[in-house]
CSV table of C-alpha atoms in Angstrom, one decimal:
chain,number,residue,atom,x,y,z
A,17,MET,CA,-0.2,0.3,-0.6
A,18,ALA,CA,1.5,3.4,-1.0
A,19,GLU,CA,2.4,5.5,2.0
A,20,PRO,CA,-0.4,8.5,2.3
A,21,HIS,CA,1.0,11.7,1.1
A,22,ASP,CA,2.0,14.5,3.7
A,23,ASP,CA,2.3,18.1,2.6
A,24,GLY,CA,2.9,19.4,6.1
A,25,SER,CA,-0.4,18.8,7.6
A,26,ARG,CA,0.5,16.2,9.7
A,27,SER,CA,3.5,18.1,11.4
A,28,VAL,CA,0.7,21.0,12.0
A,29,PHE,CA,-1.6,18.6,13.6
A,30,ASP,CA,1.0,16.8,15.5
A,31,THR,CA,1.9,20.9,16.7
A,32,VAL,CA,-1.7,21.2,17.6
A,33,ILE,CA,-2.0,18.2,19.5
A,34,ALA,CA,1.4,18.2,21.4
A,35,PRO,CA,1.9,18.9,25.3
A,36,PRO,CA,2.9,22.4,25.4
A,37,ARG,CA,5.9,21.5,27.7
A,38,SER,CA,7.1,19.4,24.7
A,39,LEU,CA,7.0,21.7,22.2
A,40,THR,CA,10.4,23.0,20.6
A,41,PRO,CA,10.5,26.5,19.9
A,42,ARG,CA,9.6,26.2,16.2
A,43,ASP,CA,6.6,24.2,17.6
A,44,ARG,CA,5.7,27.1,19.6
A,45,ALA,CA,6.3,29.6,16.8
A,46,LEU,CA,3.6,27.4,14.1
A,47,ARG,CA,1.1,27.0,17.3
A,48,TYR,CA,1.0,30.5,18.4
A,49,GLY,CA,2.4,32.2,15.5
A,50,VAL,CA,4.3,34.7,18.0
A,51,VAL,CA,7.7,34.5,16.4
A,52,ARG,CA,10.6,37.7,15.8
A,53,ARG,CA,12.2,37.6,12.3
A,54,PRO,CA,15.0,38.6,11.1
A,55,GLY,CA,14.9,42.7,10.0
A,56,GLY,CA,11.4,43.1,11.9
A,57,GLY,CA,10.4,45.7,13.8
A,58,PHE,CA,12.6,48.8,15.5
A,59,VAL,CA,14.2,47.2,18.0
A,60,GLY,CA,14.5,42.9,18.5
A,61,GLY,CA,10.9,42.7,16.6
A,62,VAL,CA,8.9,42.0,19.6
A,63,CYS,CA,6.3,44.1,19.5
A,64,LEU,CA,5.6,43.1,15.6
A,65,ALA,CA,5.6,39.5,16.8
A,66,LEU,CA,3.1,40.4,19.6
A,67,ALA,CA,1.1,41.6,16.5
A,68,ASP,CA,1.3,38.9,14.3
A,69,GLY,CA,0.8,36.6,16.8
A,70,PHE,CA,-2.5,38.5,18.6
A,71,GLY,CA,-3.7,39.6,14.7
A,72,LEU,CA,-3.9,43.1,15.9
A,73,PRO,CA,-1.6,46.2,14.3
A,74,ALA,CA,1.2,46.7,15.5
A,75,ARG,CA,0.7,50.5,16.1
A,76,LEU,CA,-1.7,49.3,19.3
A,77,VAL,CA,1.0,46.8,20.8
A,78,ARG,CA,3.5,49.4,20.6
A,79,ALA,CA,1.4,52.0,22.3
A,80,CYS,CA,1.1,49.1,25.3
A,81,ALA,CA,4.8,49.3,25.4
A,82,VAL,CA,5.1,53.2,25.0
A,83,LEU,CA,2.9,53.5,28.1
A,84,LEU,CA,4.5,50.4,29.9
A,85,GLY,CA,8.0,51.8,29.5
A,86,ILE,CA,6.4,55.2,30.8
A,87,LEU,CA,4.9,53.6,33.7
A,88,GLY,CA,8.7,52.4,34.1
A,89,ILE,CA,8.1,48.5,33.8
A,90,GLY,CA,8.6,48.6,30.0
A,91,PRO,CA,12.0,47.6,29.7
A,92,LEU,CA,11.7,44.9,32.2
A,93,ILE,CA,8.8,43.3,30.5
A,94,TYR,CA,10.5,44.3,26.9
A,95,LEU,CA,13.4,42.0,27.9
A,96,ILE,CA,11.7,39.2,29.0
A,97,LEU,CA,9.8,38.7,26.0
A,98,LEU,CA,13.1,39.5,23.7
A,99,ILE,CA,14.4,36.3,25.7
A,100,LEU,CA,11.9,34.3,25.8
A,101,LEU,CA,10.1,34.5,22.2
A,102,PRO,CA,11.1,32.4,19.7
A,103,ARG,CA,13.3,33.4,16.6
A,104,GLN,CA,13.8,32.5,13.0
A,105,LEU,CA,17.1,32.0,12.1
A,106,PRO,CA,19.1,31.2,8.9
A,107,GLY,CA,17.9,28.1,7.3
A,108,SER,CA,14.2,28.1,8.5
A,109,ARG,CA,15.5,27.1,11.9
A,110,PHE,CA,14.0,28.6,15.5
A,111,ASP,CA,15.1,28.9,18.9
A,112,THR,CA,15.0,31.5,22.0
A,113,PRO,CA,17.7,33.4,23.6
A,114,LEU,CA,17.2,31.2,26.4
A,115,GLN,CA,17.7,28.1,25.0
A,116,ALA,CA,21.2,29.6,22.9
A,117,LEU,CA,22.8,30.8,26.3
A,118,ARG,CA,21.5,27.5,27.9
A,119,ARG,CA,23.5,25.5,24.8
A,120,ARG,CA,26.6,27.8,25.5
A,121,ARG,CA,26.2,28.9,22.0
A,122,PRO,CA,24.4,32.4,22.0
A,123,GLN,CA,23.8,34.8,19.3
A,124,PRO,CA,25.3,38.4,19.4
A,125,GLY,CA,23.2,40.4,21.6
A,126,ASP,CA,22.1,37.6,23.7
A,127,LEU,CA,24.5,37.9,26.4
A,128,VAL,CA,23.5,41.9,26.5
A,129,ILE,CA,20.3,41.2,27.1
A,130,ALA,CA,20.2,38.3,29.8
A,131,ALA,CA,22.7,40.8,31.5
A,132,ALA,CA,20.0,44.0,31.1
A,133,ILE,CA,17.3,42.4,32.9
A,134,PRO,CA,18.5,42.9,36.4
A,135,PRO,CA,19.2,46.6,36.1
A,136,ALA,CA,15.7,46.5,34.7
A,137,VAL,CA,14.1,44.8,37.3
A,138,ILE,CA,16.0,47.6,39.7
A,139,LEU,CA,14.2,50.4,37.8
A,140,ALA,CA,10.9,48.7,37.1
A,141,GLY,CA,10.7,48.8,41.5
A,142,LEU,CA,11.9,52.2,41.8
A,143,ALA,CA,9.3,53.4,39.1
A,144,VAL,CA,6.8,51.3,40.9
A,145,TRP,CA,7.4,53.2,44.1
A,146,ALA,CA,7.8,56.6,42.6
A,147,TYR,CA,4.9,56.7,41.0
A,148,ILE,CA,3.3,55.4,44.7
A,149,ARG,CA,4.9,58.1,46.5
A,150,TRP,CA,4.4,61.1,44.3
A,151,PHE,CA,3.0,60.3,41.4
A,152,VAL,CA,-0.6,58.7,42.0
A,153,LEU,CA,-2.7,60.9,40.1
A,154,ALA,CA,-0.4,60.0,37.4
A,155,LEU,CA,-0.7,56.8,38.2
A,156,ALA,CA,-4.6,56.9,37.9
A,157,PHE,CA,-4.6,57.7,34.4
A,158,LEU,CA,-2.3,55.6,33.0
A,159,LEU,CA,-3.4,52.1,34.6
A,160,PRO,CA,-7.3,52.4,33.7
A,161,LEU,CA,-5.4,53.3,30.1
A,162,LEU,CA,-3.2,50.3,29.9
A,163,LEU,CA,-5.9,47.8,30.9
A,164,VAL,CA,-8.2,49.0,28.4
A,165,LEU,CA,-5.2,48.5,25.7
A,166,LEU,CA,-4.5,44.8,26.9
A,167,ALA,CA,-7.5,44.0,27.3
A,168,ILE,CA,-8.3,44.7,23.5
A,169,VAL,CA,-4.5,42.6,23.1
A,170,VAL,CA,-6.0,39.7,25.1
A,171,VAL,CA,-9.3,39.7,23.1
A,172,GLY,CA,-8.0,39.8,19.7
A,173,GLY,CA,-5.1,37.4,20.9
A,174,TRP,CA,-8.3,35.3,21.5
A,175,GLN,CA,-10.1,35.7,17.9
A,176,SER,CA,-7.1,34.9,16.1
A,177,SER,CA,-6.7,31.6,18.2
A,178,ARG,CA,-9.9,30.8,17.3
A,179,ALA,CA,-8.9,31.9,14.1
A,180,ARG,CA,-6.5,29.7,13.0
A,181,SER,CA,-7.9,26.7,15.1
A,182,ALA,CA,-11.2,26.7,12.9
A,183,TYR,CA,-8.9,26.9,9.8
A,184,ILE,CA,-6.7,23.8,10.8
A,185,VAL,CA,-10.2,22.1,11.5
A,186,GLY,CA,-11.3,22.8,8.7
A,187,GLN,CA,-8.2,22.2,6.4
A,188,LEU,CA,-8.3,18.6,8.3
A,189,GLY,CA,-12.2,18.6,7.7
A,190,ALA,CA,-11.6,19.3,3.8
A,191,ARG,CA,-9.0,16.4,3.6
A,192,ALA,CA,-11.3,14.0,5.4
A,193,GLY,CA,-14.4,14.5,2.7
A,194,ILE,CA,-16.1,16.2,5.8
A,195,LEU,CA,-15.9,19.6,4.0
A,196,THR,CA,-16.5,20.0,0.0
A,197,GLU,CA,-14.3,23.2,-1.2
A,198,HIS,CA,-17.0,25.7,-1.5
A,199,GLU,CA,-17.5,25.2,2.3
A,200,LEU,CA,-14.0,25.1,2.7
A,201,ALA,CA,-13.4,28.2,0.7
A,202,ASP,CA,-16.8,30.7,2.8
A,203,LEU,CA,-15.2,28.9,5.7
A,204,VAL,CA,-11.8,30.7,5.1
A,205,GLY,CA,-13.6,33.8,4.0
A,206,ARG,CA,-15.4,34.2,7.5
A,207,LEU,CA,-12.3,33.9,9.1
A,208,ARG,CA,-10.4,36.4,6.9
A,209,ARG,CA,-13.6,38.8,7.7
A,210,ASP,CA,-13.6,38.0,11.5
A,211,ALA,CA,-9.8,37.8,11.6
A,212,PRO,CA,-8.3,39.9,9.1
A,213,LEU,CA,-4.9,40.2,11.1
A,214,ALA,CA,-4.9,36.6,11.9
A,215,TRP,CA,-2.2,35.3,9.7
A,216,GLY,CA,0.4,37.8,10.4
A,217,ALA,CA,3.6,37.9,8.2
A,218,ASP,CA,2.7,34.1,6.6
A,219,ALA,CA,-0.9,35.4,5.7
A,220,ASP,CA,-3.4,32.5,4.2
A,221,PRO,CA,-3.0,32.9,0.7
A,222,ARG,CA,-6.5,31.2,0.6
A,223,ALA,CA,-7.6,33.6,2.8
A,224,THR,CA,-9.8,36.0,0.0
A,225,GLY,CA,-13.4,34.1,-0.4
A,226,ARG,CA,-16.2,36.4,0.8
A,227,VAL,CA,-19.1,35.5,2.5
A,228,ASP,CA,-22.5,36.4,1.4
A,229,ALA,CA,-24.5,38.5,3.5
A,230,THR,CA,-27.6,36.9,2.4
A,231,THR,CA,-26.3,33.4,3.9
A,232,ASP,CA,-25.2,35.2,7.1
A,233,PRO,CA,-28.2,34.7,9.6
A,234,GLY,CA,-29.1,38.0,12.4
A,235,GLY,CA,-26.5,40.5,12.2
A,236,ARG,CA,-23.2,40.8,11.1
A,237,PRO,CA,-19.8,41.6,13.2
A,238,THR,CA,-18.4,44.8,12.9
A,239,ASP,CA,-15.4,44.8,11.0
A,240,PRO,CA,-12.2,44.2,13.6
A,241,ARG,CA,-10.7,47.2,13.1
A,242,THR,CA,-13.8,49.6,13.1
A,243,SER,CA,-14.6,47.3,16.3
A,244,THR,CA,-10.9,48.2,17.9
A,245,VAL,CA,-11.3,51.9,17.2
A,246,LEU,CA,-15.3,52.2,18.8
A,247,PHE,CA,-13.8,50.2,21.8
A,248,ALA,CA,-11.1,52.4,21.9
A,249,ILE,CA,-12.7,55.8,21.6
A,250,ALA,CA,-15.1,54.9,24.1
A,251,ALA,CA,-12.9,53.4,26.7
A,252,LEU,CA,-10.9,56.8,26.6
A,253,THR,CA,-13.6,58.9,27.0
A,254,GLY,CA,-14.5,57.2,30.3
A,255,ILE,CA,-11.3,57.7,31.2
A,256,ALA,CA,-11.2,61.4,30.3
A,257,ALA,CA,-14.2,62.3,32.5
A,258,PHE,CA,-13.2,60.5,35.3
A,259,SER,CA,-9.0,62.2,34.2
A,260,ILE,CA,-10.7,65.7,34.5
A,261,LEU,CA,-13.1,65.0,37.5
A,262,SER,CA,-9.8,63.8,39.6
A,263,LEU,CA,-7.9,67.4,38.4
A,264,PHE,CA,-11.2,69.4,38.9
A,265,PRO,CA,-13.5,68.2,41.6
A,266,HIS,CA,-15.6,71.4,41.6
A,267,LEU,CA,-17.1,70.7,38.3
A,268,ALA,CA,-19.5,67.7,39.7
A,269,PRO,CA,-20.5,68.5,43.3
A,270,THR,CA,-23.0,66.6,43.6
A,271,LEU,CA,-20.2,63.4,43.4
A,272,ASN,CA,-19.6,64.4,47.0
A,273,PRO,CA,-16.0,65.2,46.5
A,274,ASP,CA,-15.3,65.3,50.5
A,275,GLY,CA,-17.1,62.2,50.4
A,276,PRO,CA,-15.5,58.9,51.5
A,277,LEU,CA,-13.8,57.0,49.0
A,278,ALA,CA,-14.4,60.2,46.6
A,279,PHE,CA,-13.3,58.0,43.3
A,280,ILE,CA,-16.1,56.2,43.3
A,281,GLY,CA,-18.4,58.6,42.1
A,282,ARG,CA,-16.0,59.9,39.5
A,283,ILE,CA,-15.8,56.5,38.7
A,284,GLY,CA,-19.2,56.5,37.9
A,285,ALA,CA,-19.4,59.3,36.0
A,286,GLY,CA,-16.1,58.1,33.3
A,287,ALA,CA,-18.4,54.6,33.3
A,288,SER,CA,-22.2,56.9,31.9
A,289,ALA,CA,-19.5,59.0,29.5
A,290,THR,CA,-18.3,55.6,28.3
A,291,LEU,CA,-21.6,53.9,28.3
A,292,ALA,CA,-23.4,57.1,26.3
A,293,LEU,CA,-21.2,56.6,23.8
A,294,THR,CA,-21.2,53.1,23.3
A,295,GLY,CA,-25.0,52.9,23.8
A,296,ALA,CA,-24.8,55.7,20.7
A,297,ALA,CA,-22.2,53.3,18.4
A,298,LEU,CA,-24.7,50.5,18.8
A,299,ILE,CA,-27.6,52.3,17.7
A,300,VAL,CA,-26.0,53.4,14.6
A,301,LEU,CA,-24.0,49.9,14.0
A,302,GLY,CA,-27.6,48.2,14.5
A,303,LEU,CA,-29.5,50.4,11.6
A,304,ARG,CA,-26.8,49.0,9.6
A,305,GLY,CA,-27.4,45.5,10.5
A,306,ARG,CA,-23.9,44.9,12.2
A,307,THR,CA,-23.2,44.1,15.8
A,308,ASP,CA,-20.2,44.1,18.1
A,309,THR,CA,-19.8,42.0,21.0
A,310,ARG,CA,-16.9,43.6,22.4
A,311,LEU,CA,-19.1,47.0,22.4
A,312,VAL,CA,-22.2,45.5,24.5
A,313,VAL,CA,-19.8,43.8,27.1
A,314,LEU,CA,-18.3,47.2,27.7
A,315,GLY,CA,-21.7,48.8,28.4
A,316,THR,CA,-22.9,46.1,30.3
A,317,VAL,CA,-19.7,46.5,32.2
A,318,CYS,CA,-20.1,50.5,32.4
A,319,ALA,CA,-23.8,49.8,33.9
A,320,VAL,CA,-23.0,47.9,36.7
A,321,ALA,CA,-19.8,50.4,37.6
A,322,LEU,CA,-22.6,53.4,36.9
A,323,ALA,CA,-25.1,51.6,39.2
A,324,GLY,CA,-22.6,50.9,41.8
A,325,SER,CA,-21.0,54.1,42.7
A,326,VAL,CA,-25.3,55.9,42.4
A,327,MET,CA,-25.7,53.6,45.2
A,328,TRP,CA,-22.7,54.5,47.2
A,329,VAL,CA,-22.8,58.2,46.2
A,330,ARG,CA,-26.4,58.3,47.6
A,331,LEU,CA,-25.4,56.4,50.6
A,332,THR,CA,-22.0,58.1,51.7
A,333,ASP,CA,-23.9,62.1,50.7
A,334,SER,CA,-24.0,63.8,54.4
A,335,ARG,CA,-23.8,67.4,53.1
A,336,HIS,CA,-27.5,68.4,53.8
A,337,GLN,CA,-27.7,66.1,56.5
A,338,ASP,CA,-27.5,67.1,60.0
A,339,PRO,CA,-25.5,65.2,62.3
A,340,VAL,CA,-26.7,62.9,65.0
A,341,VAL,CA,-25.4,64.0,67.9
A,342,VAL,CA,-24.9,61.9,71.3
A,343,SER,CA,-24.2,63.7,74.4
A,344,VAL,CA,-22.4,62.1,77.7
A,345,ALA,CA,-23.1,64.1,80.1
A,346,GLU,CA,-23.2,62.1,83.2
A,347,TYR,CA,-20.5,59.5,84.3
A,348,GLU,CA,-21.6,55.7,84.7
A,349,PRO,CA,-18.8,53.3,85.8
A,350,GLY,CA,-18.9,50.2,83.6
A,351,THR,CA,-21.9,50.9,81.4
A,352,VAL,CA,-21.7,51.0,77.4
A,353,VAL,CA,-22.9,53.9,75.3
A,354,PRO,CA,-23.5,53.2,71.8
A,355,CYS,CA,-22.6,56.4,69.7
A,356,SER,CA,-24.3,54.5,66.4
A,357,PRO,CA,-27.3,55.8,64.0
A,358,GLY,CA,-30.1,53.3,62.8
A,359,GLY,CA,-30.4,51.1,59.6
A,360,PRO,CA,-28.4,52.4,56.2
A,361,ARG,CA,-30.7,54.9,55.0
A,362,ASP,CA,-28.6,56.4,58.5
A,363,TRP,CA,-24.9,55.1,58.0
A,364,SER,CA,-24.2,58.3,56.3
A,365,THR,CA,-25.6,60.6,58.8
A,366,PRO,CA,-22.4,62.4,60.5
A,367,VAL,CA,-22.1,61.3,64.2
A,368,VAL,CA,-20.6,64.0,67.1
A,369,LEU,CA,-20.1,62.5,69.9
A,370,ASP,CA,-20.1,65.5,72.6
A,371,MET,CA,-18.4,64.8,75.9
A,372,SER,CA,-18.0,68.2,76.9
A,373,ALA,CA,-20.9,68.1,79.1
A,374,LEU,CA,-19.3,65.3,81.6
A,375,PRO,CA,-18.7,66.8,85.1
A,376,PRO,CA,-15.8,66.4,87.0
A,377,PRO,CA,-13.7,63.2,87.8
A,378,PRO,CA,-15.0,61.3,90.8
A,379,ASP,CA,-13.1,59.8,93.2
A,380,PRO,CA,-11.9,56.4,92.5
A,381,ALA,CA,-14.0,55.2,95.8
A,382,GLU,CA,-16.5,56.8,95.3
A,383,ALA,CA,-16.5,55.5,91.9
A,384,GLU,CA,-15.7,52.2,92.9
A,385,ALA,CA,-19.6,52.5,95.7
A,386,GLN,CA,-21.3,54.1,93.1
A,387,TRP,CA,-20.3,50.3,90.8
A,388,ARG,CA,-21.0,48.3,93.7
A,389,ALA,CA,-23.9,50.4,94.3
A,390,LYS,CA,-25.4,49.2,90.5
A,391,ASN,CA,-24.2,45.8,90.7
A,392,PRO,CA,-25.1,44.2,94.4
A,393,SER,CA,-24.4,40.6,93.2
A,394,ALA,CA,-21.0,41.2,92.5
A,395,PRO,CA,-17.9,39.3,94.6
A,396,ALA,CA,-16.4,41.6,97.0
A,397,ALA,CA,-12.6,40.0,95.1
A,398,GLU,CA,-14.3,41.2,92.1
A,399,SER,CA,-12.6,43.6,90.9
A,400,PRO,CA,-14.8,46.7,90.0
A,401,GLN,CA,-15.2,47.4,86.4
A,402,LEU,CA,-14.9,52.0,86.6
A,403,ALA,CA,-13.8,52.6,83.2
A,404,MET,CA,-17.0,54.0,81.0
A,405,ARG,CA,-16.9,52.7,77.5
A,406,VAL,CA,-18.5,54.9,74.1
A,407,VAL,CA,-18.7,52.5,71.0
A,408,CYS,CA,-18.8,53.7,67.7
A,409,ASP,CA,-18.7,50.8,64.8
A,410,ARG,CA,-19.8,52.5,61.9
A,411,PRO,CA,-19.6,50.9,58.1
A,412,VAL,CA,-19.7,54.4,56.7
A,413,GLY,CA,-19.7,57.8,57.6
A,414,ASP,CA,-17.8,60.5,59.9
A,415,VAL,CA,-17.6,61.1,63.6
A,416,THR,CA,-16.5,64.1,65.4
A,417,VAL,CA,-15.3,63.4,69.0
A,418,ILE,CA,-15.3,66.7,71.2
A,419,MET,CA,-13.6,66.1,74.2
A,420,PRO,CA,-14.2,67.0,78.0
A,421,LYS,CA,-13.9,70.3,79.7
A,422,HIS,CA,-12.5,68.6,82.6
A,423,SER,CA,-9.7,67.0,83.0
A,424,TRP,CA,-10.3,63.3,82.8
A,425,ASP,CA,-8.8,60.3,81.6
A,426,VAL,CA,-10.2,59.3,77.9
A,427,GLY,CA,-9.0,56.5,75.9
A,428,SER,CA,-8.8,56.1,72.3
A,429,ASP,CA,-9.2,53.4,70.6
A,430,ILE,CA,-11.0,54.1,67.4
A,431,THR,CA,-9.9,53.3,64.2
A,432,THR,CA,-10.6,53.7,60.4
A,433,GLY,CA,-10.3,51.3,57.8
A,434,MET,CA,-10.3,54.0,54.8
A,435,GLY,CA,-10.2,57.4,56.0
A,436,ARG,CA,-8.2,59.9,58.4
A,437,GLN,CA,-7.7,60.4,62.0
A,438,ARG,CA,-7.8,64.3,62.5
A,439,GLY,CA,-6.9,66.5,65.6
A,440,THR,CA,-5.2,63.6,67.4
A,441,GLU,CA,-3.4,66.1,69.2
A,442,HIS,CA,-6.5,65.7,71.4
A,443,ARG,CA,-7.4,62.6,71.2
A,444,GLY,CA,-6.4,61.4,74.9
A,445,THR,CA,-4.2,58.5,75.9
A,446,ASP,CA,-3.9,55.2,74.2
A,447,ALA,CA,-3.7,53.8,77.5
A,448,TRP,CA,-6.9,51.0,79.3
A,449,ASN,CA,-7.4,50.3,82.6
A,450,PRO,CA,-11.2,48.8,83.3
A,451,SER,CA,-10.5,50.0,86.9
A,452,ALA,CA,-9.4,52.8,86.6
A,453,VAL,CA,-12.0,55.8,86.3
A,454,GLN,CA,-12.2,56.6,82.5
A,455,VAL,CA,-13.9,57.4,79.9
A,456,ARG,CA,-12.6,55.1,76.8
A,457,VAL,CA,-14.0,55.8,73.0
A,458,ILE,CA,-13.6,52.6,71.1
A,459,GLY,CA,-15.2,51.6,68.0
A,460,ARG,CA,-13.9,50.9,64.2
A,461,LEU,CA,-15.1,52.9,60.8
A,462,GLY,CA,-15.7,51.3,57.9
A,463,VAL,CA,-15.1,54.5,55.8
A,464,GLY,CA,-15.1,57.3,57.1
A,465,ASP,CA,-13.4,60.2,59.0
A,466,VAL,CA,-12.4,60.7,62.7
A,467,THR,CA,-11.8,64.2,64.3
A,468,TRP,CA,-11.0,64.8,67.8
A,469,LYS,CA,-11.8,68.2,69.0
A,470,GLU,CA,-11.4,70.3,72.2
A,471,ALA,CA,-14.4,71.6,73.8
A,472,ARG,CA,-15.2,75.5,73.5
């Protein structure tokens, strides 16, 4: 029996089904389409290789590289990819700089790349520290922008991978007699339309067919380039709205710029701008009989973000609310005084804990006699609980503590998870002695500021 003719399909199929750990650089280049080619790109061809592999415009990938470079981690990521990505050598051979270094047969420049990685790690660490320390606002603008671009890259890579897998399956189906030549041409044309850049530098010559719109049920997907542009414009509009309101919060006073976690309201404003633009784009595309899954997903995410931010601003907006005043005007040893308002509708109501009317502190013997009179069943050997505790536990909202006029021993153990402690020079001591004549303010705020004031 004659051997079946192998025109390369068998090797391609073996590469597709092979476990990732057993792949050679040539197999990885064939499977993922990410390979650095001689003379490709401006520096090492990394951005061009990723663009070919992910089926994206090279300018978009280079924009991500520039943003990563501005953040300080770009050089490190570029060097790592430079040493790990397969490269094409003369004679249709493939390897990676890392493998060449392991074999002690490096190509020109491999040692320089390896030696540049440690300084790049130090540079990235210093850059991240500097942004967190001094340039938080710039970081708040650049990170969302970078995430949007990276999301586009990931989605594009997923579409390209799916298109290539479908093409290989179609070729195998045609060789097995399952698909006719017309059906294969129809499949190739659809793949070319859905992922026009998925074939990289080795564009498939057969991907020239076109699909008749009458045979495509439902709305036709938007051209990938148009979809990418619309997605980027909508996302950048939201980022711009967030950045403007961060720089000029007085432009939107209804977002409660002085409230807890004020950036949540700004996120909602950016999401509303993106949602409006996304909705308009989907309406126009719908009138033209086209659909765009990415815009639908973006609009859904922005709608959820907008709803969450509206609820947060409504819940934490206390600008027009009168504070709840909790007056502590009498000393009762061993008691617990709550200072938290009622249900969720009152969470954002400011609380003023006023201890200015407390009388002078009693003598310890007098306070102990008062405590034993209230607790007649307490054993004589039991230490009296003379400290009075005021508990302020709140998920959201500010607390203002007005200290007593007289020389009371006030202990402070109230903390805030996301907020500030103001006037801490008036808050008293951190020492805690339940058997001493003392007022202890304890509790925890989830989100809110604690302000300590002297009595007037």
